[in-house]
Coordinates of C-alpha atoms in Angstrom, one line a residue:
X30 CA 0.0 0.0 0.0
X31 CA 1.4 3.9 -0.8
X32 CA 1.8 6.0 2.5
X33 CA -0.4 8.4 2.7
X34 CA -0.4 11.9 1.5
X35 CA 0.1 13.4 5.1
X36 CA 3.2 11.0 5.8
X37 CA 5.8 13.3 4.1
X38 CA 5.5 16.2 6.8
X39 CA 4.3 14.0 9.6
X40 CA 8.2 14.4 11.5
X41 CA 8.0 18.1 10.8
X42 CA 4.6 19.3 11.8
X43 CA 3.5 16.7 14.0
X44 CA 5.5 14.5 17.4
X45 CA 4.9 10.9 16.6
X46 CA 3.0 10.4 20.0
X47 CA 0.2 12.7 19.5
X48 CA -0.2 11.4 15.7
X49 CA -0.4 7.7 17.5
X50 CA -3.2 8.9 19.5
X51 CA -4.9 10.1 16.7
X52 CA -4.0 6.7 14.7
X53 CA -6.8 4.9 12.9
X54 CA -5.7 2.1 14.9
X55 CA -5.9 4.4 18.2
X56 CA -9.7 5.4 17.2
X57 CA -10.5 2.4 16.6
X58 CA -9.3 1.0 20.2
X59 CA -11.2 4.0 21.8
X60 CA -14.5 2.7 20.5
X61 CA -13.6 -1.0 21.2
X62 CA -13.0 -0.1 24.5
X63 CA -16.0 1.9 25.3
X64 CA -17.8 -1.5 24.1
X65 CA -15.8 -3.7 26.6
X66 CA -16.9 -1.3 29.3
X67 CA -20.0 -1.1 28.2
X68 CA -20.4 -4.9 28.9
X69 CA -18.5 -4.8 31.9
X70 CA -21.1 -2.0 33.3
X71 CA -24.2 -3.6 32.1
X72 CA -23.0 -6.8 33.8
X73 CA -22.2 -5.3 37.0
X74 CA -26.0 -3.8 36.9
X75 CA -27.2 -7.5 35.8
X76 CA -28.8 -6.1 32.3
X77 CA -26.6 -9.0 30.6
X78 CA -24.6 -11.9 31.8
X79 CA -21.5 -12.0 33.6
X80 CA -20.4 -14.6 31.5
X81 CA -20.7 -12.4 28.2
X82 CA -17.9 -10.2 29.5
X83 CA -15.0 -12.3 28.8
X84 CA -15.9 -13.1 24.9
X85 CA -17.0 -9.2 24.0
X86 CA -13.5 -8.1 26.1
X87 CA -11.4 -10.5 24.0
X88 CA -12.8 -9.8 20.9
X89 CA -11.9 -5.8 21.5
X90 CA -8.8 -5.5 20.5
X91 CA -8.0 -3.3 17.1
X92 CA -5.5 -5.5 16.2
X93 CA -7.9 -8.1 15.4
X94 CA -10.1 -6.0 12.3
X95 CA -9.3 -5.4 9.2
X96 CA -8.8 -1.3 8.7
X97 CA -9.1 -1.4 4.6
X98 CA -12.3 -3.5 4.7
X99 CA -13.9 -0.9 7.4
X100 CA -12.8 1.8 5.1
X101 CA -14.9 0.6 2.5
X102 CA -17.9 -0.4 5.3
X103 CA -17.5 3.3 6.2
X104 CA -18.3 4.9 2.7
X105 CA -22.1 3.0 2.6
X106 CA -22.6 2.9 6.2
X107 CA -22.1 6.6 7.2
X108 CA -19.7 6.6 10.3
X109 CA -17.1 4.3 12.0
X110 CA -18.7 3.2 14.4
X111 CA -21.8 0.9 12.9
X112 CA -19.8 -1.0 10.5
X113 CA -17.0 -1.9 13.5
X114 CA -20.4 -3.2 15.8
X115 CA -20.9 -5.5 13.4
X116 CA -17.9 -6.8 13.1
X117 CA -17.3 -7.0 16.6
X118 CA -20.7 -8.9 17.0
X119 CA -19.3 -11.2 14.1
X120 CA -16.2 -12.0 15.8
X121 CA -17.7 -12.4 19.6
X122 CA -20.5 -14.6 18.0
X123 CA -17.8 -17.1 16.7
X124 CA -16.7 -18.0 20.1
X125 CA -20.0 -17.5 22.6
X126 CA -22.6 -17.5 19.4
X127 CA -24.7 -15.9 23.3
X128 CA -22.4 -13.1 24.3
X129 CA -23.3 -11.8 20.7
X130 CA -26.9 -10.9 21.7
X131 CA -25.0 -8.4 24.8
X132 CA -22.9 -6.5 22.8
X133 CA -23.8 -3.1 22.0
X134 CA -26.8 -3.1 24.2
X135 CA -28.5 0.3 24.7
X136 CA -25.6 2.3 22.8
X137 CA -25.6 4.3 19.6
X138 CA -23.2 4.6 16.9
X139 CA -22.6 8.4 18.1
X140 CA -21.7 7.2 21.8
X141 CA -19.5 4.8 20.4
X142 CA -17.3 7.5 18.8
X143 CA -17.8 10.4 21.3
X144 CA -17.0 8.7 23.7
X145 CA -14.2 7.0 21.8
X146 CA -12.7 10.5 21.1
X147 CA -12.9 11.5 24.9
X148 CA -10.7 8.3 25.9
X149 CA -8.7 9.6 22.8
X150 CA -8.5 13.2 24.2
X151 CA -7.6 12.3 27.5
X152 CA -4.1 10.7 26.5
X153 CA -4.1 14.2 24.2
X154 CA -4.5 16.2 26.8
X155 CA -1.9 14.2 28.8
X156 CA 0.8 14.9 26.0
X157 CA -0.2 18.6 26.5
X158 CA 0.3 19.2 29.9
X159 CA 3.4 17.3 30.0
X160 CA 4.7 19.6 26.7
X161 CA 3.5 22.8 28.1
X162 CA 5.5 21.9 31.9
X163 CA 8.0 21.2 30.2
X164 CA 8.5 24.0 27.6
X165 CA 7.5 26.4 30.7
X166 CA 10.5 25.3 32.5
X167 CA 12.5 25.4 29.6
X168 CA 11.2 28.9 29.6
X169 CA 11.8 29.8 32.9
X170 CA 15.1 28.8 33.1
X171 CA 16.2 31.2 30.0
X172 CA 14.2 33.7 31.6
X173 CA 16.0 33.5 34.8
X174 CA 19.3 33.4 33.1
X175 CA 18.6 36.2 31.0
X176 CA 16.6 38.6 33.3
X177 CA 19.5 41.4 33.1
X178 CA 20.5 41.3 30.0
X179 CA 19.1 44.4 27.9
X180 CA 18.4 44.0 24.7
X181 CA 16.2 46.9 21.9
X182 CA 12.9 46.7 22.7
X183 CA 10.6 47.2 19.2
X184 CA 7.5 48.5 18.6
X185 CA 6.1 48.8 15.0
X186 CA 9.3 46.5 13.8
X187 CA 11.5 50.2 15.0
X188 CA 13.5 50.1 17.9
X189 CA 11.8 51.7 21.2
X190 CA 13.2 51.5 24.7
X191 CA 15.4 48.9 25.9
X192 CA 13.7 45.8 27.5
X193 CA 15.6 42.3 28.6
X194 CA 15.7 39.0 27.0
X195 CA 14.1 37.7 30.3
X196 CA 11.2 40.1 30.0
X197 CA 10.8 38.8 26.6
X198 CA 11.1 35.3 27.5
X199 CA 8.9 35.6 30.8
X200 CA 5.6 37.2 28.1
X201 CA 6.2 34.1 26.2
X202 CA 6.6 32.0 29.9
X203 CA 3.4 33.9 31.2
X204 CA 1.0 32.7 28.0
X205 CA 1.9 29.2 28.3
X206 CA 0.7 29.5 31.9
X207 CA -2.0 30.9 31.8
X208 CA -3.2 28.0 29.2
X209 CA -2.1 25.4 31.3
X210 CA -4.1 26.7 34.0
X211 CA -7.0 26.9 31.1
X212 CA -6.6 23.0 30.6
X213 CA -6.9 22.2 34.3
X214 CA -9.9 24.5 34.3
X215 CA -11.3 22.6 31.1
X216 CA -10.8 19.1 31.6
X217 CA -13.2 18.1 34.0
X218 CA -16.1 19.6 30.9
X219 CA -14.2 17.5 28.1
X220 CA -13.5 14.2 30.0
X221 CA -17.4 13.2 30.0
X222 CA -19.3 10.2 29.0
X223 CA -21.6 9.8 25.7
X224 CA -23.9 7.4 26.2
X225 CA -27.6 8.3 25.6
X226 CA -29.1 6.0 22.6
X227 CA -30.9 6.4 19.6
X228 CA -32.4 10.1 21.0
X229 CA -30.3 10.7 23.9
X230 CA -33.1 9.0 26.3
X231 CA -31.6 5.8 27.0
X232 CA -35.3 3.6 26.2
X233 CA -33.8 1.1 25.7
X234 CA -32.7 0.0 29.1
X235 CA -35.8 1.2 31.0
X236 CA -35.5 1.5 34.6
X237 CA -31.5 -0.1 34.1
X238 CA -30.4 3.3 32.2
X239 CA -29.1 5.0 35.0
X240 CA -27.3 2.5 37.0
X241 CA -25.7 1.6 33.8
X242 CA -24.8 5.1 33.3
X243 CA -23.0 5.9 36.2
X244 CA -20.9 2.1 36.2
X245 CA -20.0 2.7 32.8
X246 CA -18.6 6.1 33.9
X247 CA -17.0 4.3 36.4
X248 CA -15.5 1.6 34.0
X249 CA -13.7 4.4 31.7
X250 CA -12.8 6.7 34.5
X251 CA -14.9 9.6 32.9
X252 CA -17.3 11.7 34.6
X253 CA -21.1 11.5 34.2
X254 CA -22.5 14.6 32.5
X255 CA -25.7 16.1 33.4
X256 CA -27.5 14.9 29.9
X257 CA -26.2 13.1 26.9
X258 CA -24.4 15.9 24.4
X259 CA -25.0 14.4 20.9
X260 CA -25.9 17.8 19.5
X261 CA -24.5 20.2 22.6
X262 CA -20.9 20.2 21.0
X263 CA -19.2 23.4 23.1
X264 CA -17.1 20.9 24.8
X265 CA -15.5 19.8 21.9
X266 CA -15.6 23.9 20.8
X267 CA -13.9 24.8 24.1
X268 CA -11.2 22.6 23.3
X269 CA -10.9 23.4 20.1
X270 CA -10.5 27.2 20.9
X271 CA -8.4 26.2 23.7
X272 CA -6.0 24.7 21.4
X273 CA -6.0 27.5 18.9
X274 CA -5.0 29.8 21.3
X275 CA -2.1 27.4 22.2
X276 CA -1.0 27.7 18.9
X277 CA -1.2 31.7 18.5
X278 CA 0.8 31.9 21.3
X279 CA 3.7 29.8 20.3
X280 CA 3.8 31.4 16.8
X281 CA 4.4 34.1 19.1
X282 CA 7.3 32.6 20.2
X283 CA 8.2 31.8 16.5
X284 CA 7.7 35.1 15.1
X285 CA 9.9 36.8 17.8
X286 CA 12.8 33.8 17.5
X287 CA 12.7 34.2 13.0
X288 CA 12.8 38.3 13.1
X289 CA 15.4 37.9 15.9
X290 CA 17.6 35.7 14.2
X291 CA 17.4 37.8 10.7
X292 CA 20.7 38.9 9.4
X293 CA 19.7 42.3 10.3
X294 CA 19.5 41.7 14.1
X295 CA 21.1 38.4 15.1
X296 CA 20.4 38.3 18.3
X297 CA 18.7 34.9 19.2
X298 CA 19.2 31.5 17.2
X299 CA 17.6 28.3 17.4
X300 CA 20.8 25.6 17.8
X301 CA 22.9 24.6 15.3
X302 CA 22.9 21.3 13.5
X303 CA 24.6 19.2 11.3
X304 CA 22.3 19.9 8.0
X305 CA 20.0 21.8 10.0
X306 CA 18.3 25.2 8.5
X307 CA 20.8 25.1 5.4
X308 CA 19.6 26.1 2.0
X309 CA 19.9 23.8 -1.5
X310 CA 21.2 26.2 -3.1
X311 CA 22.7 28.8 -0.4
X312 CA 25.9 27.3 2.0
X313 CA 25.6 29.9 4.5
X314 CA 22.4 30.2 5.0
X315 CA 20.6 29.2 8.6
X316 CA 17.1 29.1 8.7
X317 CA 14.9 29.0 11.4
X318 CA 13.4 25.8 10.6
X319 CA 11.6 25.4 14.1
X320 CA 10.3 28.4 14.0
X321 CA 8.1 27.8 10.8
X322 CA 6.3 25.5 12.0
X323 CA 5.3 27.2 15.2
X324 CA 4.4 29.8 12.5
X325 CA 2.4 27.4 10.3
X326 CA 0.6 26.4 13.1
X327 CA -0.9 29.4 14.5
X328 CA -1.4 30.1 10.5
X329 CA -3.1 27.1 10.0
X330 CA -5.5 26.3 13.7
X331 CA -7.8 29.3 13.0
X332 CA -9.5 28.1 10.5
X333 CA -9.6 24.5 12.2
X334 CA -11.1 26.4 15.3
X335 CA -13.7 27.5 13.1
X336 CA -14.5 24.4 11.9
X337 CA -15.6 23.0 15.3
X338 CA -17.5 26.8 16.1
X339 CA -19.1 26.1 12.7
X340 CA -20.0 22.8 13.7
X341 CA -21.9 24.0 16.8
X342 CA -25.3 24.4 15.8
X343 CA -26.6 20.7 15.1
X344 CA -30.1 20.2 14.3
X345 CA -32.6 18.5 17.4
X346 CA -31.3 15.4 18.8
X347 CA -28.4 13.8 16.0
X348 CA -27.0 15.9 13.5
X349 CA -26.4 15.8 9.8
X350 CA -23.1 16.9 8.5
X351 CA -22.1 19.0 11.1
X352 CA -20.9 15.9 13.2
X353 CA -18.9 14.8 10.4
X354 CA -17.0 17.7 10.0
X355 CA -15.6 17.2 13.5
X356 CA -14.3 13.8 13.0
X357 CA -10.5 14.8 11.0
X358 CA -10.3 18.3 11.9
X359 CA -9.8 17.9 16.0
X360 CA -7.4 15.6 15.5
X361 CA -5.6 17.7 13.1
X362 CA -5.7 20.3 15.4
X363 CA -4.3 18.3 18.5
X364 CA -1.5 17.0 16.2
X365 CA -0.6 20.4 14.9
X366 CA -0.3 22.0 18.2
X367 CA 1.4 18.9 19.6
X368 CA 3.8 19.1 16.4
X369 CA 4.8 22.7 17.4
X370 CA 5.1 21.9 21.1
X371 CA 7.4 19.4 20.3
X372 CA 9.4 21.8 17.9
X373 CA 9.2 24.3 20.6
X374 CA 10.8 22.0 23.3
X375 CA 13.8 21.4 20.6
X376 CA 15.0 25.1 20.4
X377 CA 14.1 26.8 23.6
X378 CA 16.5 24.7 25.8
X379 CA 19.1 25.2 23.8
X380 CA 18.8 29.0 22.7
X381 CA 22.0 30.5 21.3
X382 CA 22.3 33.9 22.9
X383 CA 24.7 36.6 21.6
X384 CA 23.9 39.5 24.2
X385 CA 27.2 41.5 22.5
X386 CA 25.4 42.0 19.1
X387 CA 21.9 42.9 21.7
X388 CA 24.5 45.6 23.0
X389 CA 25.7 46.9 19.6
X390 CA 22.3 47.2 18.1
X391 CA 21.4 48.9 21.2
X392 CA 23.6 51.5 19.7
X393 CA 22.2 51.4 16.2
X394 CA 20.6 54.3 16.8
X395 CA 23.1 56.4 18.5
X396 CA 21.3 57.1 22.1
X397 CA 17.6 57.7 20.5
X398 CA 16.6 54.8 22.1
X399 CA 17.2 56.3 25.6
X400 CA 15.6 60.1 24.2
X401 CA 12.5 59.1 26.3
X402 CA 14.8 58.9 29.5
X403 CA 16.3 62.3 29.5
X404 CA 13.0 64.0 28.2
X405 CA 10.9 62.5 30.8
X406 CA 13.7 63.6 33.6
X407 CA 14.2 67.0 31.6
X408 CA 10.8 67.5 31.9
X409 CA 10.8 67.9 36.0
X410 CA 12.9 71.0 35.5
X411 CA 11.4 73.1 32.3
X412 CA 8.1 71.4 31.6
X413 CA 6.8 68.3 29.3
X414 CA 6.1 69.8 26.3
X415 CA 9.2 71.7 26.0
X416 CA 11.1 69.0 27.3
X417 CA 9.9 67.2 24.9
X418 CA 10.1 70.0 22.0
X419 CA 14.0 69.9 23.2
X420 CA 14.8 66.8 22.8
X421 CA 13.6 65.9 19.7
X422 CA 15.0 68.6 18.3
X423 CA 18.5 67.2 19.6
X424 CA 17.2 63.6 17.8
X425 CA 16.4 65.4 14.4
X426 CA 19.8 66.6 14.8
X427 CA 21.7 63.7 15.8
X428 CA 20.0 61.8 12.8
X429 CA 20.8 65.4 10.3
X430 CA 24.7 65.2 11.5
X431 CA 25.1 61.5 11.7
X432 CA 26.0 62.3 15.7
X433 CA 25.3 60.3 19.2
X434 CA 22.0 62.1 21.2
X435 CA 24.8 61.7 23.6
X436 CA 26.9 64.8 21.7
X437 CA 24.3 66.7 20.8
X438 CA 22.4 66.7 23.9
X439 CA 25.7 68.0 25.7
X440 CA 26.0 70.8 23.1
X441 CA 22.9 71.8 23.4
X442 CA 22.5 74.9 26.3
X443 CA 19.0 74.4 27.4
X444 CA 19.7 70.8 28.1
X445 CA 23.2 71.0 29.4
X446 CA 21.9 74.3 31.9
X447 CA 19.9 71.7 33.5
X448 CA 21.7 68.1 33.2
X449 CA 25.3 67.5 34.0
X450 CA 27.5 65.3 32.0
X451 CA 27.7 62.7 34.7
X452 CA 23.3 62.7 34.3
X453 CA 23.3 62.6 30.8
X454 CA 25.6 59.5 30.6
X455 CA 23.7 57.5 33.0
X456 CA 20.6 58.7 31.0
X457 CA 21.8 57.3 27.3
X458 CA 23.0 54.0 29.3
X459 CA 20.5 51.4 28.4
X460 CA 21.5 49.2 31.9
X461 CA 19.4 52.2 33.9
X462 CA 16.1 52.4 31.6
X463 CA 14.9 48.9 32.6
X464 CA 12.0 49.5 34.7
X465 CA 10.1 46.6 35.7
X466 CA 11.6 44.1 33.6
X467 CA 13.0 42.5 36.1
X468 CA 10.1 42.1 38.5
X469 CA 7.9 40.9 35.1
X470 CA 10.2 38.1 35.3
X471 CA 10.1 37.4 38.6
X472 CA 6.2 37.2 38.8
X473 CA 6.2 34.9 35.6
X474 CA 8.5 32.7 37.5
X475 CA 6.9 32.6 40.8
X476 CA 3.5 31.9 38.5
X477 CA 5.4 28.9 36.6
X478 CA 6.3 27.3 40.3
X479 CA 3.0 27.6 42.0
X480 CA 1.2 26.0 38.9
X481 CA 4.3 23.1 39.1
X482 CA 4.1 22.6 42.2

């Protein structure tokens, strides 16, 4: 059989354990083994016999059907789910031709896959919080490391005031903490049992429906919602959006990294490798290779977001169409933010730092960086607006003469009746204009720790 289209850029947009969890063979497991606790539940409640446990267990294993033949089942049958029942009731009846009549008892084809998904999700959502600790250590550490040393701040692309790499490296720190805390808060509504029937009513088990509900729950270690939510899909939505905003935030982190490492700046690097970043045509060249894909990914989750808060309004009690759409595109989305987690773990650890060339293009500008230090301190002694008025008039000169603010704010009388030469060069020294930046670190840390420990 050909690999599939997808294969090609599976290593580069998506880590091989969250593309396992999403495997057909992974789906397929899911389902099998909400039908193994579904017989183990409905046994414990005495709706079918204990002895029908041990032949539908055995037989739900994904290993044991054929994937290409359910393919095909798929394409008349509608979804997954209804062609794999039969199967399984085939392949139970040829050992206990009675167990056959207890499998699938009370469920729908829906329950089989939502609730399928949710077991799916849960080992997602696992891989999520494990990346997101770990990259928000990574984080923490650079940030802690790097917490005093300045670097140009930028505003419109243009240089502003200095900031620090740590203050840059805390923002990215504080978003990813903020959505692990948002995944905490989330996964007790998106770890919930499906089970509700043909209309979400549970008929078919009469006065049993209820105890079987809540053993069931028990079985697969989910919890009980308050109603079956066939067509109520803002769980799935909330995820969803969850997710995309995972993914904005690390192409944050990716857009920062690729203008920093332009030629122009060169500042912050992902790490070197053998063959890593180079160019077929171009020796030199190092490209930030990682940083794509964190970039391709917040590019690309919008529109899967959308999908799912497309998908939202199904019709009454089972929906047409709508509940198809969700069936690739969660998992897409899962695997793409896992794929830039993963690519985000790579370079942030490793960070190549050159905090000289953050000095020298510190000085690009010759001291206008620092204007907004002396004209907020000039401004105590002859007024704001001509403190300001002033100064930039010594900045439209610097740039005129090709001068450092430094020289021109000396030469000028109104500034240097006010400001001695001693202020002035602690003014244009970018070590003094820091503000906060080191207490924004310091609360980003202290956030990191309480949520890690």
């Amino acid at each position: 059989m050909q690999p599939s289209s997808h294969q090609l850029f599976d290593a580069y947009f998506t880590g091989a354990a969250m593309r396992e969890v999403f495997s057909d063979h992974a789906r397929l497991q899911g389902m099998l083994d909400f039908e193994a606790a579904l017989a183990r539940a409905e046994a414990r409640v005495g709706v079918i016999p204990r002895k029908a446990v041990q032949p539908i267990e055995a037989a739900c294993q994904a290993e044991l059907y054929d994937l290409d033949a359910l393919q095909q089942a798929i394409l008349m049958s509608g979804n997954s789910a209804i062609p794999l029942v039969k199967a399984l009731g085939r392949r139970v009846a040829q050992g206990d031709p009675e167990a056959e009549r207890s499998v699938h008892l009370g469920a729908t084809s829906q329950d089989v896959m939502d609730t399928g998904l949710v077991l799916q999700l849960r080992r997602a959502v696992d891989l999520l919080e494990r990346d997101l600790a770990q990259l928000g250590d990574a984080l923490a550490n650079q940030a802690q490391r790097h917490a005093d040393t300045p670097m140009t701040g930028r505003t419109w692309l243009q240089h502003a005031t200095p900031v620090t790499l740590g203050m840059k490296l805390a923002g990215w720190l504080g978003a990813l903490t903020r959505h692990r805390q948002r995944l905490a808060e989330l996964k007790p509504r998106l770890l919930v049992l499906q089970f509700g029937g043909a209309s979400g009513t549970l008929a078919a088990l009469g006065e049993q429906a209820w105890p079987v509900s809540q053993a069931l729950a028990e079985e697969l270690e989910l919890a009980l919602p308050d109603q079956p939510w066939h067509t109520q899909r803002d769980r799935l939505a909330e995820f969803a959006t969850l997710l995309g905003l995972m993914a904005g935030s690390l192409g944050k982190i990716g857009r920062d990294l690729s203008l920093l490492m332009q030629t122009e700046a060169g500042e912050v690097f992902e790490p070197a490798g053998q063959g890593r970043g180079g160019s077929s045509t171009m020796p030199h060249k190092r490209n930030p290779v990682s940083a794509a894909v964190l970039i391709a990914a917040a590019t690309r989750a919008p529109g899967l977001v959308a999908t799912l808060l497309s998908a939202m309004p199904q019709e009454h009690e089972r929906s047409l169409g709508l509940w198809h759409a969700e069936w690739d595109t969660l998992p897409d989305l899962c695997c793409l933010v896992g794929g830039a987690l993963q690519q985000a773990l790579h370079i942030v650890p490793a960070l190549e730092i050159d905090a000289a060339r953050m000095r020298r293009n510190l000085e690009l500008t010759r001291g206008l960086v620092l204007a907004e230090a002396v004209s907020i301190v000039l401004a105590q002694r002859i007024g704001r607006d001509a403190a300001h008025h002033r100064v930039e008039q010594c900045c439209t000169r610097a740039v005129a003469e090709g001068r450092h603010l430094r020289e021109v704010l000396g030469d000028d009388p109104h500034v240097s009746a006010e400001l001695s030469p001693e202020a002035l060069d602690q003014l244009l020294d970018p070590a003094n204009y820091l503000g906060q930046a080191r207490r924004w670190v310091e609360r980003a840390l202290a956030d990191h720790h309480a949520l890690s420990h």
